[in-house]
Short mmCIF file of C-alpha atoms in Angstrom, two decimals:
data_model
loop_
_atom_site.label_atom_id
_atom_site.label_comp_id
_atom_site.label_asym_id
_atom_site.label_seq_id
_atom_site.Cartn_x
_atom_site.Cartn_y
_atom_site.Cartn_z
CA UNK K 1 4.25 -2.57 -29.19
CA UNK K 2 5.94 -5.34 -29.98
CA UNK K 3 8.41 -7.40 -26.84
CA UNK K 4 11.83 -8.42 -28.36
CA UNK K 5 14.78 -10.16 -27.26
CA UNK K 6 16.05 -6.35 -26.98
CA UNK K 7 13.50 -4.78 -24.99
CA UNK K 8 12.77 -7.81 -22.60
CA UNK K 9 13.61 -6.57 -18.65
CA UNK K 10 16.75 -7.79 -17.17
CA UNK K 11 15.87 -6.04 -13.85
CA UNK K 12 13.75 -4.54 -12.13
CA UNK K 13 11.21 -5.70 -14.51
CA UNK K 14 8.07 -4.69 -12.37
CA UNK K 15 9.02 -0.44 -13.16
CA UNK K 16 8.81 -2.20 -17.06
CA UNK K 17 5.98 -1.87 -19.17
CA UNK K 18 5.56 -2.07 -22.85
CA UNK K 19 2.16 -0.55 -22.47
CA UNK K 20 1.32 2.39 -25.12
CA UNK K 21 -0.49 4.67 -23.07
CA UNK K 22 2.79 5.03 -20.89
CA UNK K 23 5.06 5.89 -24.22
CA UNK K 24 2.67 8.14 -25.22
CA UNK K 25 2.14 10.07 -21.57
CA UNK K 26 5.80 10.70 -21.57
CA UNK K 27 5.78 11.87 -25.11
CA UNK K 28 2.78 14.42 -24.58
CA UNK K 29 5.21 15.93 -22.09
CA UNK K 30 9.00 15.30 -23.30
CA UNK K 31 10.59 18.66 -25.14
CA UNK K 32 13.54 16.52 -25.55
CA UNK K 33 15.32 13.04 -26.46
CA UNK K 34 18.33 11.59 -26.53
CA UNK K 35 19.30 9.79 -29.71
CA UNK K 36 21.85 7.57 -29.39
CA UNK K 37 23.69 6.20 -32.69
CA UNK K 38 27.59 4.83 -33.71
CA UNK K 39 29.80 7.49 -35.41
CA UNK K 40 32.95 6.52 -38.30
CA UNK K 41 34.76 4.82 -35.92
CA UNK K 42 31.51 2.50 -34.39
CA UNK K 43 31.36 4.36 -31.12
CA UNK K 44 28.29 5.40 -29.73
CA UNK K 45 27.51 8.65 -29.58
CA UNK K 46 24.38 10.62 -27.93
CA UNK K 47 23.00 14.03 -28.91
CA UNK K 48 19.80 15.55 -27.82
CA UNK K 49 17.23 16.45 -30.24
CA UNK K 50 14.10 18.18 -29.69
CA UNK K 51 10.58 15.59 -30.11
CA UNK K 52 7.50 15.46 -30.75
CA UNK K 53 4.68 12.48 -30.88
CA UNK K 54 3.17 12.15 -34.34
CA UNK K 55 0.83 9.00 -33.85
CA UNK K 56 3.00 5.27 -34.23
CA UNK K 57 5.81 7.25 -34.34
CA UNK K 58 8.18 10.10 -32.95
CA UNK K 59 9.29 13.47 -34.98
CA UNK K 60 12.51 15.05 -34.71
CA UNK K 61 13.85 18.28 -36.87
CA UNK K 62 17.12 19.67 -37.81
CA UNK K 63 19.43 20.64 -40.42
CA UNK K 64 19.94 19.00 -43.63
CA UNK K 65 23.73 20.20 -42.70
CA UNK K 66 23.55 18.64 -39.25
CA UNK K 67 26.15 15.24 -39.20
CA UNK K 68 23.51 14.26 -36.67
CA UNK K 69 20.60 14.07 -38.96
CA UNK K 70 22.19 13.57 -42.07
CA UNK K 71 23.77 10.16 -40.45
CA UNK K 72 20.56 9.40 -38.98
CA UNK K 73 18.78 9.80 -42.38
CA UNK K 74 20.63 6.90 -43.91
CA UNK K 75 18.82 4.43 -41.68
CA UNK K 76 21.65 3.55 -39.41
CA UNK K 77 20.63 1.47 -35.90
CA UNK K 78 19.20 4.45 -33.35
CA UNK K 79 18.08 4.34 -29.99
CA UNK K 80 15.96 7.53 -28.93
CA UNK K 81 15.23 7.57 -25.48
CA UNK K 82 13.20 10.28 -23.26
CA UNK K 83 13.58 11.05 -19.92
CA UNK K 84 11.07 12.75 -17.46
CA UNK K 85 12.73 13.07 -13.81
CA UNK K 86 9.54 13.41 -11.81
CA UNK K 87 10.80 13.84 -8.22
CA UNK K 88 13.93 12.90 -5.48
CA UNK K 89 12.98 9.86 -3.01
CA UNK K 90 14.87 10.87 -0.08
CA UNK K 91 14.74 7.47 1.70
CA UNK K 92 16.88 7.27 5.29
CA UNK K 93 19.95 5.96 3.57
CA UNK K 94 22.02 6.41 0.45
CA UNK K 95 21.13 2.90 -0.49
CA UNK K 96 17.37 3.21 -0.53
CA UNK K 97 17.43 6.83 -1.69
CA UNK K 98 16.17 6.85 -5.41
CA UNK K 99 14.75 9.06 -7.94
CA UNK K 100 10.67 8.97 -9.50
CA UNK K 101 10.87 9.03 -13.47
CA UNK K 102 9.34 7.88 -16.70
CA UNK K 103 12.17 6.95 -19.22
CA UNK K 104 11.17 5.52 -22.99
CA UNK K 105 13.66 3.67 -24.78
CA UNK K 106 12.70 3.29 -28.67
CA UNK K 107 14.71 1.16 -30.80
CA UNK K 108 15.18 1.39 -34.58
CA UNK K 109 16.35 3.72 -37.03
CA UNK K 110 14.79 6.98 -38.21
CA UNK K 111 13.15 7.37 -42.07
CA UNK K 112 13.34 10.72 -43.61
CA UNK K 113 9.56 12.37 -44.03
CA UNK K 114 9.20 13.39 -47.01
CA UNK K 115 6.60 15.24 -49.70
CA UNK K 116 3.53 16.66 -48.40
CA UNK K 117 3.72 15.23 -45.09
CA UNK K 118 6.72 17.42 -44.43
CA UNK K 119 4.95 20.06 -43.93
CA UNK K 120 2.19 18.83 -41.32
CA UNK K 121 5.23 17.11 -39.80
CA UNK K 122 6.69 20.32 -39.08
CA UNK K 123 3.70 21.75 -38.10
CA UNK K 124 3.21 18.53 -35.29
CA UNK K 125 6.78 19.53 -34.21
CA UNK K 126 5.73 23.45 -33.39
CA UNK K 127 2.78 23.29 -31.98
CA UNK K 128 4.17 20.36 -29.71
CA UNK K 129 7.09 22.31 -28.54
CA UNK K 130 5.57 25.56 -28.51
CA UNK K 131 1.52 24.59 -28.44
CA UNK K 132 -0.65 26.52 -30.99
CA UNK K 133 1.41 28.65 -32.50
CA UNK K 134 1.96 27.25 -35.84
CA UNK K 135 -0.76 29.16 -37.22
CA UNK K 136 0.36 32.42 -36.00
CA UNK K 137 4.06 32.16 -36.73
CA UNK K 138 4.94 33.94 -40.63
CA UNK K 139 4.78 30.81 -42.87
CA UNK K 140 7.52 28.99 -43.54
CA UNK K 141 9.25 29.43 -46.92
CA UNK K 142 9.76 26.74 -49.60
CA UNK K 143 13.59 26.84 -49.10
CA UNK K 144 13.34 26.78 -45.20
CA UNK K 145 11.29 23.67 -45.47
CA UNK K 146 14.09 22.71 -47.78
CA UNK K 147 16.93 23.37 -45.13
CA UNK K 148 14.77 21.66 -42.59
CA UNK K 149 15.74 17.69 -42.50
CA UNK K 150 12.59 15.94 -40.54
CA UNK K 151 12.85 12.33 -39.23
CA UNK K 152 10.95 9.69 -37.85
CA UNK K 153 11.08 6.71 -35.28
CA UNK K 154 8.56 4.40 -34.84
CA UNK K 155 7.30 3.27 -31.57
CA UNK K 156 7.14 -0.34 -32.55
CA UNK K 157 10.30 -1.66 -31.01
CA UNK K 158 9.92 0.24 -27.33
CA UNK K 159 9.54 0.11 -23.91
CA UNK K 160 9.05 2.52 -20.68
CA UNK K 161 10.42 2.08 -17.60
CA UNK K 162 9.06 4.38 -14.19
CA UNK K 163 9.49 4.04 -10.63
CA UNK K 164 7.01 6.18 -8.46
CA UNK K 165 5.80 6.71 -4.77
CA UNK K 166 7.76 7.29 -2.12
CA UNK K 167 10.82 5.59 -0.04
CA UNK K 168 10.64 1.63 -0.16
CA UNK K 169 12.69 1.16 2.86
CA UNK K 170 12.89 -1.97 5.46
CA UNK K 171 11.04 -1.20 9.04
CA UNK K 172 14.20 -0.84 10.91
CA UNK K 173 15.23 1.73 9.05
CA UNK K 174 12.54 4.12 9.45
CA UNK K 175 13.41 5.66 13.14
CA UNK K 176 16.52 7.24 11.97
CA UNK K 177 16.15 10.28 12.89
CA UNK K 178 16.41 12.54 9.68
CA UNK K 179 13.31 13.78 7.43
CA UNK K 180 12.20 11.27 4.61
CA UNK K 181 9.75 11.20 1.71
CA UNK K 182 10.05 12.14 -1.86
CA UNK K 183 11.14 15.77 -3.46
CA UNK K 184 8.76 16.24 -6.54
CA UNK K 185 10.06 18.08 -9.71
CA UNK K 186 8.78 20.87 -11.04
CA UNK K 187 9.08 22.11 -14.29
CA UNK K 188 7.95 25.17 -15.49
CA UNK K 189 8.54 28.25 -17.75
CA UNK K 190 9.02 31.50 -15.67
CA UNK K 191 8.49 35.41 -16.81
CA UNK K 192 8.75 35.66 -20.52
CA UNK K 193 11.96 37.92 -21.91
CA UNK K 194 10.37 39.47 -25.08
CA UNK K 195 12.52 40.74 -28.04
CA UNK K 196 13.46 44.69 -28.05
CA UNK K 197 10.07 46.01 -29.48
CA UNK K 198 7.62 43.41 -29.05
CA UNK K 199 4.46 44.60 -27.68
CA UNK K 200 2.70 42.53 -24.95
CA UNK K 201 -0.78 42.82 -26.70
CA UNK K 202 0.51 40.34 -29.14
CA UNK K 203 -0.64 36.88 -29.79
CA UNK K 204 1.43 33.91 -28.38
CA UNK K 205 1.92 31.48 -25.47
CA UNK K 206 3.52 34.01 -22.75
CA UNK K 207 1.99 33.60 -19.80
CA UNK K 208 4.32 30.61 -17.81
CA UNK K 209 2.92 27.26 -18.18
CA UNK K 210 3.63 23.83 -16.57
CA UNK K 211 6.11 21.88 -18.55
CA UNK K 212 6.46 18.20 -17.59
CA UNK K 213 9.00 16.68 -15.65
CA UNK K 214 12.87 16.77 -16.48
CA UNK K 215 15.37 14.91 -17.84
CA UNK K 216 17.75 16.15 -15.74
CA UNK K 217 17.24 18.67 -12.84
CA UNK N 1 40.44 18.72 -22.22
CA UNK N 2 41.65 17.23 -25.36
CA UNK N 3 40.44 18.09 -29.07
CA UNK N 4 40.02 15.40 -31.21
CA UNK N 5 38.21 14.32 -34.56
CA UNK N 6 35.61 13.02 -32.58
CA UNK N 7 35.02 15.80 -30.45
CA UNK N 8 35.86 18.16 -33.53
CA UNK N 9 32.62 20.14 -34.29
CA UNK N 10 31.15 20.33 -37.64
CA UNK N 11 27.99 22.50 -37.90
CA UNK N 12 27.40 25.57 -35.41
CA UNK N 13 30.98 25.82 -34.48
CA UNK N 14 30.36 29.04 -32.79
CA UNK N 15 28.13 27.01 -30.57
CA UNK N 16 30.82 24.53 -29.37
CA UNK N 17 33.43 24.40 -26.69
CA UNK N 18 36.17 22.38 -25.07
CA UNK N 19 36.08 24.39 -22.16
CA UNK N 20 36.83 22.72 -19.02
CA UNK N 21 34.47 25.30 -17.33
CA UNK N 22 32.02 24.90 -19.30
CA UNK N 23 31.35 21.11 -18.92
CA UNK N 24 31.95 21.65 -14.72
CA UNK N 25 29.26 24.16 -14.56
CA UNK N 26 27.10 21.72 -16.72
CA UNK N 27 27.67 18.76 -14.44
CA UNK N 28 27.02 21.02 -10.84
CA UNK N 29 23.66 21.48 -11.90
CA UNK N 30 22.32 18.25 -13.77
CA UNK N 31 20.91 15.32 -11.75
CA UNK N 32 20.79 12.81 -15.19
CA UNK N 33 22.60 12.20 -17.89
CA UNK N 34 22.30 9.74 -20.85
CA UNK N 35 24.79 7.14 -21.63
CA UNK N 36 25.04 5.36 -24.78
CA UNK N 37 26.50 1.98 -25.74
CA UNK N 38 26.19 -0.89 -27.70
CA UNK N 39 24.76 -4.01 -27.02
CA UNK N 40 24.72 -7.53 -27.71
CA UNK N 41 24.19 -7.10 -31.45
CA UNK N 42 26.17 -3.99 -31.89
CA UNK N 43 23.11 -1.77 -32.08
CA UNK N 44 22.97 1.60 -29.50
CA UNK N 45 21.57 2.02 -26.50
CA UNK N 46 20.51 5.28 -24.64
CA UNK N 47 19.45 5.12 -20.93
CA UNK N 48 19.41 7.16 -17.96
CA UNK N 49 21.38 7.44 -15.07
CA UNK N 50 21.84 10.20 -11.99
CA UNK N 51 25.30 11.37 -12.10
CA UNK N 52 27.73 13.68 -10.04
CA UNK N 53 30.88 15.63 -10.96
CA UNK N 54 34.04 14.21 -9.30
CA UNK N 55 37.06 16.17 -10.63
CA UNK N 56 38.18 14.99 -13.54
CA UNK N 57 35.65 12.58 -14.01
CA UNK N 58 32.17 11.72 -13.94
CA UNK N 59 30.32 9.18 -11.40
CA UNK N 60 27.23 6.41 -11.98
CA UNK N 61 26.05 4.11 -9.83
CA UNK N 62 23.96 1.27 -9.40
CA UNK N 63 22.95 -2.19 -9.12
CA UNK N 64 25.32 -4.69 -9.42
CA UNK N 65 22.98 -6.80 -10.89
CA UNK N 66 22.26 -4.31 -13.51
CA UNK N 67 22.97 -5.35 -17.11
CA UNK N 68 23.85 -1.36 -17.89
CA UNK N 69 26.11 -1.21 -14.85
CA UNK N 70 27.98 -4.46 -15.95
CA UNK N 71 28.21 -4.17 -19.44
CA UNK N 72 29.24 -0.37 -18.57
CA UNK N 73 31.79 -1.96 -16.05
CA UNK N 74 33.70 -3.89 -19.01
CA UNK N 75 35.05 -1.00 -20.63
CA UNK N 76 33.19 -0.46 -23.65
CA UNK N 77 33.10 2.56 -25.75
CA UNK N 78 30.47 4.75 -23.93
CA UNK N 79 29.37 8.12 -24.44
CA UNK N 80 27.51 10.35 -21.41
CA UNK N 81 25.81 13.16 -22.62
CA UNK N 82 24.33 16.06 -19.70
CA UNK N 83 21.79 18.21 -21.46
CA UNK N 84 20.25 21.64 -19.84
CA UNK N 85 17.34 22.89 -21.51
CA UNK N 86 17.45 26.57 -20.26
CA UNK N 87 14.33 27.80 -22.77
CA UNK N 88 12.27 28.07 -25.04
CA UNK N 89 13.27 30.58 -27.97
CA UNK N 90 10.10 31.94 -30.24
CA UNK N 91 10.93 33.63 -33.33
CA UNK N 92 8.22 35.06 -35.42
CA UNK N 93 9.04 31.90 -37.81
CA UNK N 94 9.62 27.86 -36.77
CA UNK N 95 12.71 28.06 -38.87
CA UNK N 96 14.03 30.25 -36.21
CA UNK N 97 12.42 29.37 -33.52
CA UNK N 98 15.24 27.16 -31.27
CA UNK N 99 15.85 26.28 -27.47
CA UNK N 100 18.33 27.72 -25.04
CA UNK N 101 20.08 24.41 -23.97
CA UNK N 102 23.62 23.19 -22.87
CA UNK N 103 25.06 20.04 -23.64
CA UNK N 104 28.14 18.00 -22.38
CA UNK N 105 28.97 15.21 -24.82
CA UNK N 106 31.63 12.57 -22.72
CA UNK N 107 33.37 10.00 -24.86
CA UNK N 108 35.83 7.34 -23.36
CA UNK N 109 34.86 4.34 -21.50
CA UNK N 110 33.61 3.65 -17.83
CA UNK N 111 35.72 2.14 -15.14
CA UNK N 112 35.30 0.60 -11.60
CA UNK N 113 35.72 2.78 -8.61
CA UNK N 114 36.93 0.01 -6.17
CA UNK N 115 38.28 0.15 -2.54
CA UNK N 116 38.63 2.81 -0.30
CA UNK N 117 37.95 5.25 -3.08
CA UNK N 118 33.77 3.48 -3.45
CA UNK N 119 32.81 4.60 -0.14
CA UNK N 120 34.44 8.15 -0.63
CA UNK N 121 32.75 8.07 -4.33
CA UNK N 122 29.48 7.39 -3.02
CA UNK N 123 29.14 10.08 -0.93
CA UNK N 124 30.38 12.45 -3.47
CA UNK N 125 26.87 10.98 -5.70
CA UNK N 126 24.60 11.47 -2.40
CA UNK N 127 25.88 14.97 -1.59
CA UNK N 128 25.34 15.96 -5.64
CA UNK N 129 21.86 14.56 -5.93
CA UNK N 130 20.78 15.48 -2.35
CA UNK N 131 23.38 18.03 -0.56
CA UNK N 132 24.86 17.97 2.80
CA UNK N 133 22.73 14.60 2.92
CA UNK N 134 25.11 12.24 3.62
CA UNK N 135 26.40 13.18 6.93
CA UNK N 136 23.14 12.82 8.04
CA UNK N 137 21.87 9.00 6.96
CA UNK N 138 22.16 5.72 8.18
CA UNK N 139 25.59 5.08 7.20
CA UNK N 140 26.15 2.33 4.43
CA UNK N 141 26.37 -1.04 5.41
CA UNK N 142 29.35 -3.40 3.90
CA UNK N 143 26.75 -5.45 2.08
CA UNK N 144 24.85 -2.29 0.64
CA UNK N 145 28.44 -0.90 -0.46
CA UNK N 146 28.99 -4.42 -2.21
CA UNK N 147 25.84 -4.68 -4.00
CA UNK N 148 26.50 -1.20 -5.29
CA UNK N 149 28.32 -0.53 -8.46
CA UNK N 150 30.07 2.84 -8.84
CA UNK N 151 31.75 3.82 -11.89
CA UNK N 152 33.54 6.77 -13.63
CA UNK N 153 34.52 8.34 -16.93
CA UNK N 154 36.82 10.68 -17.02
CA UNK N 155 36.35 13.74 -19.20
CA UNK N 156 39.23 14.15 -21.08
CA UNK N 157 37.58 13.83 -24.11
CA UNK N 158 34.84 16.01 -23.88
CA UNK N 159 32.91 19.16 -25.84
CA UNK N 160 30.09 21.27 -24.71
CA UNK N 161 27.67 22.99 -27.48
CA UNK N 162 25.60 25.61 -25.99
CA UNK N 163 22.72 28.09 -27.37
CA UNK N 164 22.35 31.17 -25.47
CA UNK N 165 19.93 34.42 -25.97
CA UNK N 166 17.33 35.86 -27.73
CA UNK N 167 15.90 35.02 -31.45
CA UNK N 168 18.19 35.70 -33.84
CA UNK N 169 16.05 36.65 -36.75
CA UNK N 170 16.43 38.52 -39.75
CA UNK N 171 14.93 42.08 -40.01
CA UNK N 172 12.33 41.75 -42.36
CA UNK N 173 10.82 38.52 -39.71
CA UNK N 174 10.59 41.46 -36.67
CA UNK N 175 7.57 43.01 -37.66
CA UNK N 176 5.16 40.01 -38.14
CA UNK N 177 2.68 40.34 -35.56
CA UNK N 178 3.35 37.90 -32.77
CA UNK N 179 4.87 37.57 -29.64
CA UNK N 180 8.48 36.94 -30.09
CA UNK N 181 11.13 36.30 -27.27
CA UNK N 182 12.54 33.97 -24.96
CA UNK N 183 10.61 31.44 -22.32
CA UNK N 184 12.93 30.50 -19.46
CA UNK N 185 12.54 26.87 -18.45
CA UNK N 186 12.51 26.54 -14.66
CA UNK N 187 13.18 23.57 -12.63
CA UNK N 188 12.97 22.84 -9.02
CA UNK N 189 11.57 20.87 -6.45
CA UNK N 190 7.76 20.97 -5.24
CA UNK N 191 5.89 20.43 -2.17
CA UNK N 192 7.64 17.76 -0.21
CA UNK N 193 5.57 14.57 0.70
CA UNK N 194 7.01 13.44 3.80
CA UNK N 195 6.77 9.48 4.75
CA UNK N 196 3.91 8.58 7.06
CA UNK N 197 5.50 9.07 10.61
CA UNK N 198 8.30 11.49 9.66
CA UNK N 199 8.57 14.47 12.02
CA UNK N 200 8.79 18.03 9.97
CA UNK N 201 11.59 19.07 12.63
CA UNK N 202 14.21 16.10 11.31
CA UNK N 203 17.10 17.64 10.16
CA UNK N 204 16.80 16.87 5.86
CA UNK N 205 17.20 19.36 2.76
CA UNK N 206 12.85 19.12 2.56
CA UNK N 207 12.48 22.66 1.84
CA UNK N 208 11.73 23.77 -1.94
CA UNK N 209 14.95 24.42 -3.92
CA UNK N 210 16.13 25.35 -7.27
CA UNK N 211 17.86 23.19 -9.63
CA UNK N 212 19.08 23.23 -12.97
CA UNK N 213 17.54 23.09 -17.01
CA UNK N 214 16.25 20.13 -17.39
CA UNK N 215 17.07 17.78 -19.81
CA UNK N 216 13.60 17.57 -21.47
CA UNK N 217 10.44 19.63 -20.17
#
């Protein structure tokens, strides 16, 4: 991972890390990005996108209709960033209160994929977001896969940025006399809402599982 | 809220929204959003930031040391974007196969919440990411106020696109054998992890709570 003028800390530069093994923890766990990108007029505009890791780089999947992915297919300047909110530091005042979280900020622009790895690209983009179930879902068709617009962002230009543990507050502060510590986030699927006529003996991932963290709470 | 080519929708109309209600009921429940901007070479930039509702406008804060917060501060174009994921939609088919989600898109640019409205502002953000928690903390000294950066953005250009429901599949798809249906995405807080010394009967919102779709999962 390379450490560029762009991605060089400003602040707070001991929650920054250009280490791989972070980028890819928050990846195994991220649903969903942000992907930030200029429209017509040069302002920037942010849309989320569903992810998914795919080695050096990161997968996302839409529309060949889709302004988003259509502009991002012509190898404009993107920013994708992801966003796991892992808990609420309650600290005895506003000013130390903070949050726990994992962000990853990836620079770049997005390259269409293309040919045969289209197909294992979509299948890296299922089973991420919905873990073995590729091979159990009807096949997709040749003109889905032709509707289907996948891109990908490499993780060359990136960087994470986390805060964790609990309140970081000066001594005198810590007799006030309200509860403090840190409010973890939990993110999880809860009781599965089948379609009219789907019988429960049927293979897929139903039962609720741990997601990671949020973006947003 | 105002319609405009920017905030015009192109693809999935039926999915879109200017409605005022919409975008409030989106903001009472996120913690995070995204904002996007460009930086010193004109390239995008996504990153984080905890957020609150405030009437007609949105409220950051942070360090006034922060580059984000300045560069925010000096009235650049700036998009904040508040994404819900609400679930996880299995069709019988990927192509099908979506998430429940709802996302606020806010164009316009940040400005400075100075005076006596920074204080007010301030507890607004503490009483959104933490409620009723304000009255109850060491009260904000004059230098913590000053190093603190609050700004806003109002939403007066602003769309929300929204996926609701079940799979919506054709017929001939509803008989391949697999579980098919909806996964609800859950999000709240865990276990509290009180600071070492803190007293479990100190008045403080520690005990488990809902809170909205998260952004990612």
């Amino acid at each position: 991972m390379d450490t560029t003028a762009r991605t060089t800390f400003t602040r707070k530069a001991e929650r920054g890390s250009h280490d791989r093994h972070a980028a890819d923890a928050i990846l195994a766990e991220a649903l969903v990005g942000h992907v930030g990108f200029a429209d017509a007029t040069g302002a920037p505009v942010v849309l989320p996108v569903a992810i998914a890791p795919d080695g050096d780089r990161v997968l996302v999947h839409g529309s060949t209709g889709a302004r988003l992915f259509r502009t991002l297919a012509s190898g404009v300047p993107a920013c994708l960033t992801v966003t796991l909110l892992d808990g609420l530091v309650l600290a005895r005042s506003a000013f130390e209160s903070s949050m726990d979280y994992r962000s990853l900020v990836v620079l770049g622009s997005f390259t269409e994929v293309l040919g045969d790895e289209k197909l294992r690209a979509l299948r890296v983009l299922t089973d991420h977001l919905t873990p073995g179930r590729w091979d159990a879902l009807r096949p997709m068709t040749p003109k889905e896969v032709a509707a289907t617009m996948v891109l990908a962002i490499p993780l060359a230009q990136c960087s994470v940025k986390a805060r964790t543990g609990g309140t970081d507050e000066p001594a005198e502060d810590r007799t006030w006399p309200i509860w403090a510590g840190q409010l973890p986030v939990v993110v999880g699927t809860g009781t599965p809402i089948p379609e009219p006529g789907v019988a429960q003996h049927l293979p897929g991932p139903v039962a609720p599982r741990a997601l990671g963290g949020p973006g947003a709470a």
